[in-house]
CSV table of C-alpha atoms in Angstrom, one decimal:
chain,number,residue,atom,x,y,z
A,1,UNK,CA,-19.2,17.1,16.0
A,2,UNK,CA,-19.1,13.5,14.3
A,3,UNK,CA,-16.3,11.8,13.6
A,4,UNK,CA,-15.1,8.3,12.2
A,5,UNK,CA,-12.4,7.8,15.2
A,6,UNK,CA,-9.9,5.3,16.4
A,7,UNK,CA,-9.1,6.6,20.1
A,8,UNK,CA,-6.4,3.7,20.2
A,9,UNK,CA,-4.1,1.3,18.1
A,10,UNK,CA,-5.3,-1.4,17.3
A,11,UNK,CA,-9.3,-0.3,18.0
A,12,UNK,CA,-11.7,-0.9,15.4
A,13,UNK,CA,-12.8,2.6,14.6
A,14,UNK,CA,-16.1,3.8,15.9
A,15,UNK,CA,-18.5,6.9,14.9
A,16,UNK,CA,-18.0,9.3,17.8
A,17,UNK,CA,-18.4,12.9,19.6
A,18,UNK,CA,-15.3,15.1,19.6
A,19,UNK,CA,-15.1,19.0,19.9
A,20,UNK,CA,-15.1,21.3,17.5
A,21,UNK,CA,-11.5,21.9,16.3
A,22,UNK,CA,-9.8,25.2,15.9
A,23,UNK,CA,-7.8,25.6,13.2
A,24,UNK,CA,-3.8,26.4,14.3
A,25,UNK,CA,-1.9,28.8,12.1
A,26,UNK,CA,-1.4,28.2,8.4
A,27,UNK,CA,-4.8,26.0,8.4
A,28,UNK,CA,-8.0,26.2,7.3
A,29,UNK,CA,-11.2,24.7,8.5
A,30,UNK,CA,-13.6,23.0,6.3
A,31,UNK,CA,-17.4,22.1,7.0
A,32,UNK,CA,-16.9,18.5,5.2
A,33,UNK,CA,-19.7,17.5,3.1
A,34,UNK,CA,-18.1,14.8,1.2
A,35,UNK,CA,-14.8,11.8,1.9
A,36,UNK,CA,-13.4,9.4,-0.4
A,37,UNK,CA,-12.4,6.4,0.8
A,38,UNK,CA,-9.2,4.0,-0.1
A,39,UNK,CA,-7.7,1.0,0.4
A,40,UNK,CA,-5.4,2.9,3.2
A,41,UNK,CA,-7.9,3.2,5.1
A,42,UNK,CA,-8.3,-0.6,5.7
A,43,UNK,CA,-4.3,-0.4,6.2
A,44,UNK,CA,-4.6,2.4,8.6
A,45,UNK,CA,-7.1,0.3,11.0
A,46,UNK,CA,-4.5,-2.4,10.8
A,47,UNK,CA,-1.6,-0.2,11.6
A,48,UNK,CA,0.2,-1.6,8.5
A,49,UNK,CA,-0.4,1.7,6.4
A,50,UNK,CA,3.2,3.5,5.5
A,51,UNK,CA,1.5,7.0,6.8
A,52,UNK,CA,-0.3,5.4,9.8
A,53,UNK,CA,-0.9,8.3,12.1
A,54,UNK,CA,-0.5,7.9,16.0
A,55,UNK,CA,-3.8,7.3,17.6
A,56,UNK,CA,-6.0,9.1,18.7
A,57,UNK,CA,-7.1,9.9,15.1
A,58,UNK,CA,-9.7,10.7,12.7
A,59,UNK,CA,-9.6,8.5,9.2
A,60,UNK,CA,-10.5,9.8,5.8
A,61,UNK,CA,-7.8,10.8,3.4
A,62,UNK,CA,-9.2,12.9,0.9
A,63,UNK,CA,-12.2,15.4,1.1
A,64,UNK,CA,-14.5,17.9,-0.1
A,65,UNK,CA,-15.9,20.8,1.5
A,66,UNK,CA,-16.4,24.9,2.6
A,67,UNK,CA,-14.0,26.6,4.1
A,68,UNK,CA,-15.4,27.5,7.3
A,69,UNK,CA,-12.7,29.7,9.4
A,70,UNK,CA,-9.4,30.4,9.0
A,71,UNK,CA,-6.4,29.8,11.3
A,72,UNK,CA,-3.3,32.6,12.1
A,73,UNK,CA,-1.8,34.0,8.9
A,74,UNK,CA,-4.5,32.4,6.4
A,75,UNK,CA,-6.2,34.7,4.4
A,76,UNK,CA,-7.3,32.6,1.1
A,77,UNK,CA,-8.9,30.7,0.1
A,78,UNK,CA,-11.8,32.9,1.6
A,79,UNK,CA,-14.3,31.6,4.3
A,80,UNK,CA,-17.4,29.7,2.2
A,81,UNK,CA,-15.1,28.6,-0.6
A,82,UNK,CA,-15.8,25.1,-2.1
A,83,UNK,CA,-12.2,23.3,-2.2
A,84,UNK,CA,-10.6,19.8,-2.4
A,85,UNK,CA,-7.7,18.8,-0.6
A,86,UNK,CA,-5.6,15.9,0.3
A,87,UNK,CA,-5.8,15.4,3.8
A,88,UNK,CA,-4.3,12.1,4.8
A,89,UNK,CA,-6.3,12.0,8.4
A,90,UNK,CA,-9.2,13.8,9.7
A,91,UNK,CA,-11.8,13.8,6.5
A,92,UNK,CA,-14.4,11.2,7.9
A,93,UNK,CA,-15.6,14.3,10.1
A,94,UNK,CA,-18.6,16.6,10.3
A,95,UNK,CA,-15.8,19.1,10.2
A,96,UNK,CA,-11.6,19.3,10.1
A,97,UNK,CA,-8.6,21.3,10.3
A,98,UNK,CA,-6.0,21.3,7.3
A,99,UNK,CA,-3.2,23.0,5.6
A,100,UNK,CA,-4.6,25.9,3.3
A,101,UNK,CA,-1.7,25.5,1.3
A,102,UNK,CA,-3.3,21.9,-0.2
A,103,UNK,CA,-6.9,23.3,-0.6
A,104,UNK,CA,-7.6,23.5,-4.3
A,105,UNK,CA,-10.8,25.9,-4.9
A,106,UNK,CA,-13.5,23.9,-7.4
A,107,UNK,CA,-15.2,25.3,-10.0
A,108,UNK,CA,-18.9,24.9,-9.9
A,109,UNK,CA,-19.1,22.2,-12.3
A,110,UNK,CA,-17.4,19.7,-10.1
A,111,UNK,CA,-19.6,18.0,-7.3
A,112,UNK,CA,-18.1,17.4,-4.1
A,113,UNK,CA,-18.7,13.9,-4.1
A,114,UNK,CA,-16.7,13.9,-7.6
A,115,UNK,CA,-13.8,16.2,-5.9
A,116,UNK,CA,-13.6,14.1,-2.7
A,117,UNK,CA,-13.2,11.0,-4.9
A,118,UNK,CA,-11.0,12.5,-7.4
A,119,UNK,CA,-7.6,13.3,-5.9
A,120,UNK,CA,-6.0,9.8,-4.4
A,121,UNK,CA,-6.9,7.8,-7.4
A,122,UNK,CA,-6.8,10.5,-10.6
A,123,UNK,CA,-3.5,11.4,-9.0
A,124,UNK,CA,-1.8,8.1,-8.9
A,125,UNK,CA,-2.6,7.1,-12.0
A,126,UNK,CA,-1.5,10.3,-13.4
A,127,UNK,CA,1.7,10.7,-11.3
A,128,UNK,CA,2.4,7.2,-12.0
A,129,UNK,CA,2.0,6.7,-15.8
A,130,UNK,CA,3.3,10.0,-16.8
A,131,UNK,CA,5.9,11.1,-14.5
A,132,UNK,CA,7.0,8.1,-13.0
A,133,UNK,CA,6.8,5.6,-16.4
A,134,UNK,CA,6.5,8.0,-19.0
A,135,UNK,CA,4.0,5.9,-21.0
A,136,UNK,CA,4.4,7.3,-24.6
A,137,UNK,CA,1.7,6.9,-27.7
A,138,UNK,CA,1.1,3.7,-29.0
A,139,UNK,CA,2.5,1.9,-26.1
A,140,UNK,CA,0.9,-1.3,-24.9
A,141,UNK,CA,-0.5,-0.6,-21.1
A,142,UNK,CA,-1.8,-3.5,-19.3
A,143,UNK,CA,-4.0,-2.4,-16.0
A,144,UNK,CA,-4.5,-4.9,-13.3
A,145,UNK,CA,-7.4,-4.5,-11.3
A,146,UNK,CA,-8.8,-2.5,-13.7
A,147,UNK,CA,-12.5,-1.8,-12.3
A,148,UNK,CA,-10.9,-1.1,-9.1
A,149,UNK,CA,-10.7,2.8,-7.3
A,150,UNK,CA,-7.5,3.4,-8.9
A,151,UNK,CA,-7.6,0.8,-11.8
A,152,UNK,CA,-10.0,2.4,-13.7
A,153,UNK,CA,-8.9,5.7,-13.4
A,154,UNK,CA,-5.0,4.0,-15.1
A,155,UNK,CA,-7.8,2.5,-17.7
A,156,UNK,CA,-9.0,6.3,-18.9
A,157,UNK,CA,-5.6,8.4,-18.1
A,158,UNK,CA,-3.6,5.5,-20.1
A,159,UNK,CA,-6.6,6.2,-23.0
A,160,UNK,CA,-6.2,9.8,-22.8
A,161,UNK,CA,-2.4,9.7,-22.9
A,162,UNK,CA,-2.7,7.9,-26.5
A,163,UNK,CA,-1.6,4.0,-25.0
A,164,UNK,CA,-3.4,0.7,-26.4
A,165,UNK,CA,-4.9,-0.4,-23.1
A,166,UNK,CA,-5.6,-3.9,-21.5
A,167,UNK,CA,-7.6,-4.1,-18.4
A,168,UNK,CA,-7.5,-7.6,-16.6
A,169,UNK,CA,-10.6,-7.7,-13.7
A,170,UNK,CA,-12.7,-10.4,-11.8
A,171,UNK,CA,-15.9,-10.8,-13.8
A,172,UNK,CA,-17.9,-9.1,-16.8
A,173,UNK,CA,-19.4,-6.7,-14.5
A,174,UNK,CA,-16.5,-5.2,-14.0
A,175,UNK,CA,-15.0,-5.4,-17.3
A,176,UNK,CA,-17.8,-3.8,-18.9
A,177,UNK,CA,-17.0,-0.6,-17.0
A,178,UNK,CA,-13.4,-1.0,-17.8
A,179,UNK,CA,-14.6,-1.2,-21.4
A,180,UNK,CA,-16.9,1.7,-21.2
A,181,UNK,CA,-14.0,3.9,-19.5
A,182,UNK,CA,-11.7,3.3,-22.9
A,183,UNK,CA,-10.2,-0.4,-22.5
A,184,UNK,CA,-9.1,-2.0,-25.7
A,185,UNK,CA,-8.8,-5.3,-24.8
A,186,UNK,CA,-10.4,-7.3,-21.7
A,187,UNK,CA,-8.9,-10.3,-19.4
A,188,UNK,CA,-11.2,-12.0,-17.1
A,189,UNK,CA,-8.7,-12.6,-13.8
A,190,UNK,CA,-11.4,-15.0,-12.7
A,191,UNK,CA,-11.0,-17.6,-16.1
A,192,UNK,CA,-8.0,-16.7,-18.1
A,193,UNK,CA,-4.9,-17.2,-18.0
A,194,UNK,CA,-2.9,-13.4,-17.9
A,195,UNK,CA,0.0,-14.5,-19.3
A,196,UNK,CA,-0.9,-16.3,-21.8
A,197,UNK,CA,-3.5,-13.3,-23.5
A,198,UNK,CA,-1.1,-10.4,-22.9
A,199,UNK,CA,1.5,-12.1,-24.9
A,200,UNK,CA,-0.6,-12.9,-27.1
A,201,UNK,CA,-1.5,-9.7,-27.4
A,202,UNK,CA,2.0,-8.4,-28.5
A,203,UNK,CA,2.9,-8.1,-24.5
A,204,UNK,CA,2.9,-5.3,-22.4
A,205,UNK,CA,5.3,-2.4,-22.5
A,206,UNK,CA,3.6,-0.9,-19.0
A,207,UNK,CA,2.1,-2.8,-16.4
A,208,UNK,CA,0.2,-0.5,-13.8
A,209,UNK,CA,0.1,-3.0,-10.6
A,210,UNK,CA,-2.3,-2.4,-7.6
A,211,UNK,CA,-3.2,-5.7,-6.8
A,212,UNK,CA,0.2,-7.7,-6.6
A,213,UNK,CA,0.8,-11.6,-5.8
A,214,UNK,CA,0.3,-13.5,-8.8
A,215,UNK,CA,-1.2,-11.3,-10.9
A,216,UNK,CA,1.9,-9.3,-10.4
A,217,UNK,CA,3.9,-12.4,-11.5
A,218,UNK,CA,1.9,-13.2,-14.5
A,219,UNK,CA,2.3,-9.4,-16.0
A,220,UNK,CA,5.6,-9.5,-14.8
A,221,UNK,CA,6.2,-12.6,-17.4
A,222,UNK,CA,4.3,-10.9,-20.2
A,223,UNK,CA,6.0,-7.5,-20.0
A,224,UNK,CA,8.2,-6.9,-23.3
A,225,UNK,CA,12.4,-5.6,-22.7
A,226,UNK,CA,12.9,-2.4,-21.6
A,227,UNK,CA,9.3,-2.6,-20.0
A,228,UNK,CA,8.4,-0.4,-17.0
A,229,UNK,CA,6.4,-2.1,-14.2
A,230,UNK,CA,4.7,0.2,-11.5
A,231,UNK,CA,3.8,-1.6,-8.2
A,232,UNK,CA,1.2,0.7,-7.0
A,233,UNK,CA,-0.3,-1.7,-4.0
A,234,UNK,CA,-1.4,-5.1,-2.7
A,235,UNK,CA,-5.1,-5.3,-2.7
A,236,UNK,CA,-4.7,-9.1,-2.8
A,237,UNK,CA,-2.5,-8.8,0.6
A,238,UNK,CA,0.2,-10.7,-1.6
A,239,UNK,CA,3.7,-8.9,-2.0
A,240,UNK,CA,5.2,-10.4,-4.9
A,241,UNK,CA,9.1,-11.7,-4.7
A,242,UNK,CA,10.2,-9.4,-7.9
A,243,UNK,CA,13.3,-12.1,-10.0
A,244,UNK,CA,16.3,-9.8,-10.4
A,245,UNK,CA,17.6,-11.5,-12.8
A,246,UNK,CA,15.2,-11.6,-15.4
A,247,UNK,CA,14.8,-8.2,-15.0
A,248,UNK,CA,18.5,-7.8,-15.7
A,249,UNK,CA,17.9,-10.0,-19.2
A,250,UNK,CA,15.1,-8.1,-20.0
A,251,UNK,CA,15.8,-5.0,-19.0
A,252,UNK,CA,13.1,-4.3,-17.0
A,253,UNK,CA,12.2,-1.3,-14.4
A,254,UNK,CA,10.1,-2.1,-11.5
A,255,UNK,CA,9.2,1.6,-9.8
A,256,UNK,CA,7.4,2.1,-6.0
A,257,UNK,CA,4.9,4.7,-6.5
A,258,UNK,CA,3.3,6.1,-3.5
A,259,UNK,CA,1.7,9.4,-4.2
A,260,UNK,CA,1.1,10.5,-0.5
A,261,UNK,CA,5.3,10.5,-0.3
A,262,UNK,CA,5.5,13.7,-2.9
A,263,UNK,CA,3.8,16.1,-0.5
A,264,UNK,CA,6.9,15.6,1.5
A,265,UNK,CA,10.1,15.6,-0.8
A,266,UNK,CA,8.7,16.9,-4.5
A,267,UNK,CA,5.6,18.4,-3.8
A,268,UNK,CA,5.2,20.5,-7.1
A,269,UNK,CA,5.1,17.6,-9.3
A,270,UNK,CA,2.3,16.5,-7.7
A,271,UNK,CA,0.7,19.4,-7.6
A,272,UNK,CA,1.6,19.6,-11.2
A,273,UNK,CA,0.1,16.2,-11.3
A,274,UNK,CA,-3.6,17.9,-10.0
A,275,UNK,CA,-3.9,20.8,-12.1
A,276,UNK,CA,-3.6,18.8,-15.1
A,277,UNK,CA,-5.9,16.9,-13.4
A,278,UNK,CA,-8.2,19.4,-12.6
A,279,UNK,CA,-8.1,21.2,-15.6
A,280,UNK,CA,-9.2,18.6,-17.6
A,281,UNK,CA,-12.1,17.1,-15.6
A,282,UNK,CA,-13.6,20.8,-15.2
A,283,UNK,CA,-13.3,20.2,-19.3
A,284,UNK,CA,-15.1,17.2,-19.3
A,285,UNK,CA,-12.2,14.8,-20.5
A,286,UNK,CA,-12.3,12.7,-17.9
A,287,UNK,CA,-15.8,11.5,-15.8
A,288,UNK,CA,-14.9,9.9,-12.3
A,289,UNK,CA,-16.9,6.9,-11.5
A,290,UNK,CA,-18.4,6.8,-8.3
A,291,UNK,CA,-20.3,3.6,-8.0
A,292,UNK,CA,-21.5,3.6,-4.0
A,293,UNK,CA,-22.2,6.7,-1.8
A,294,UNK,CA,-22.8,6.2,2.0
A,295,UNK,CA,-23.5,8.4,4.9
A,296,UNK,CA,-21.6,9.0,8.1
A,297,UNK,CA,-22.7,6.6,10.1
A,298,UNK,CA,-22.5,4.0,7.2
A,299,UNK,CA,-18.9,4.4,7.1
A,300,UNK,CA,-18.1,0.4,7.6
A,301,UNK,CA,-20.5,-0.8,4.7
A,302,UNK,CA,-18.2,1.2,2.5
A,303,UNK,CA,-15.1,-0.4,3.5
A,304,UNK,CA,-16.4,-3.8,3.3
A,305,UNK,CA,-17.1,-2.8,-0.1
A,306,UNK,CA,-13.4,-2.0,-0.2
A,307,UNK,CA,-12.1,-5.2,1.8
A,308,UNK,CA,-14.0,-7.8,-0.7
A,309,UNK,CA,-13.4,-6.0,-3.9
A,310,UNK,CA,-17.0,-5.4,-4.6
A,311,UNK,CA,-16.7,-2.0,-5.6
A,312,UNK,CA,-16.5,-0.5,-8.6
A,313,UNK,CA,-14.7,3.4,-9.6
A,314,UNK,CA,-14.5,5.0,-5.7
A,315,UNK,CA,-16.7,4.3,-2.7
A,316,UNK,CA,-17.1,8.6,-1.2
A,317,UNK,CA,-18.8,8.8,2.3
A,318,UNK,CA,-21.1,12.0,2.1
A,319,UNK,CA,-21.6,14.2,5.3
């Protein structure tokens, strides 16, 4: 089979031959037809991902697919059911072995391509805003890199969840589809000052933070007392020093949120988390945007989408 491997640390990863894998008891194997791809994985080929797995390994996070055998003591879900599931390593594959205990069966109005760019992003935003900050009705939420794979899903959860958003992005493009997805108010990263037009806007009362340095720093300024700041990554490859004390005069929170880290010490609330999730894009209330799908063997022009912040919504590699 196909796979997007790196055979040793440090490698840049390569599209290769491996065997066929057998799934191992408790496991399930899926005949992949679809892989989102994240930031992580850019982290991963650096080795400077949190979840870095040893090498030899297969990338791709988060996938879609058919369950195609099952391994020792695995009876559902049955073989030729459609499911997503988080995989953390191994998607970027013609086929994979996973736990069957993470496979979530789809119903047939969600594509694969939507599923396998669904979980990471829909998921953090969710986790993040309503378990972790407990944004609450009429709050001010201020998004930054609001066009980006996670961004824009914080745009259309915080909508959903009844907050007054404000997405902050590089360039019209991109705020028109922060706009479209339920922004209120817009801040061009690339020309205006953030500081300045969130306080001017009444400030924030949640800042939702994946791009850190000093965009972190300017929301950090503009955040009202007893504000809740969620550092959710560094896409700028800045970590931002955080001022204890003027979080102590202002009583602010600054919460880590990494959503991978549930699976291993609180799994059901993100599983909680998904079937919200699930339940209410099988409804329709929220529409993932996808902006680029690649093949297999395209795998690198996706992530270079990824490494220059070109994208916009999820880049998903199709197989």
């Amino acid at each position: 089979m196909k796979a997007y491997h790196i055979h040793t640390a440090g490698d840049e990863p390569k599209l290769v031959d491996l065997p066929m894998p057998a799934p191992a008891a408790g496991e399930i194997r899926l005949r992949i037809t679809a892989c989102g791809l994240n930031f992580a994985d850019l982290l991963m080929i650096k080795g400077k991902y949190q979840d870095t797995p040893a090498a030899p390994f297969t990338m791709g996070m988060e996938v879609a697919g058919v369950v195609d055998a099952h391994g020792e003591g695995v009876t559902e879900p049955a073989i030729g059911t459609r499911v997503a599931l988080f995989s953390g390593q191994g998607g970027l594959a013609e086929y994979g072995c996973f736990p069957a205990n993470r496979a979530i069966p789809l119903p047939d109005n969600i594509t694969d391509v939507e599923a396998a760019g669904f979980q990471i992003a829909y998921g953090t935003s969710h986790l993040a805003l309503d378990y972790k900050a407990r944004l609450q009705p009429g709050e001010t939420l201020l998004v930054l890199g609001a066009a980006g794979g996670v961004g824009l899903t914080a745009v259309e959860i915080g909508k959903a969840m009844g907050a007054r958003v404000i997405a902050c992005a590089r360039g019209t493009d991109k705020l028109e589809i922060a706009e479209a997805y339920g922004a209120d108010h817009l801040i061009d990263a690339k020309t205006e000052d953030i500081r300045e037009v969130v306080k001017s806007l009444g400030g924030a009362d949640v800042v939702y933070d994946p791009v850190g340095g000093e965009q972190f720093t300017a929301a950090f300024r503009a955040t009202n007392p007893d504000g809740r700041l969620l550092a959710i990554g560094f896409a700028s490859g800045e970590v931002p020093p955080i001022p204890a004390n003027h979080m102590l005069v202002k009583n602010l929170t600054v919460i880590g949120m990494y959503w991978g880290g549930y699976l291993k010490f609180k799994p059901k609330a993100l599983t909680d988390s998904m079937a919200t999730l699930f339940g209410w894009l099988s409804e329709g209330r929220i529409k993932p945007h996808v902006s680029e799908t690649y093949p297999l063997d395209r795998v690198a022009e996706g992530l270079t989408l990824l490494r220059e912040r070109k994208s916009t919504g999820k880049v998903v590699i199709t197989i």
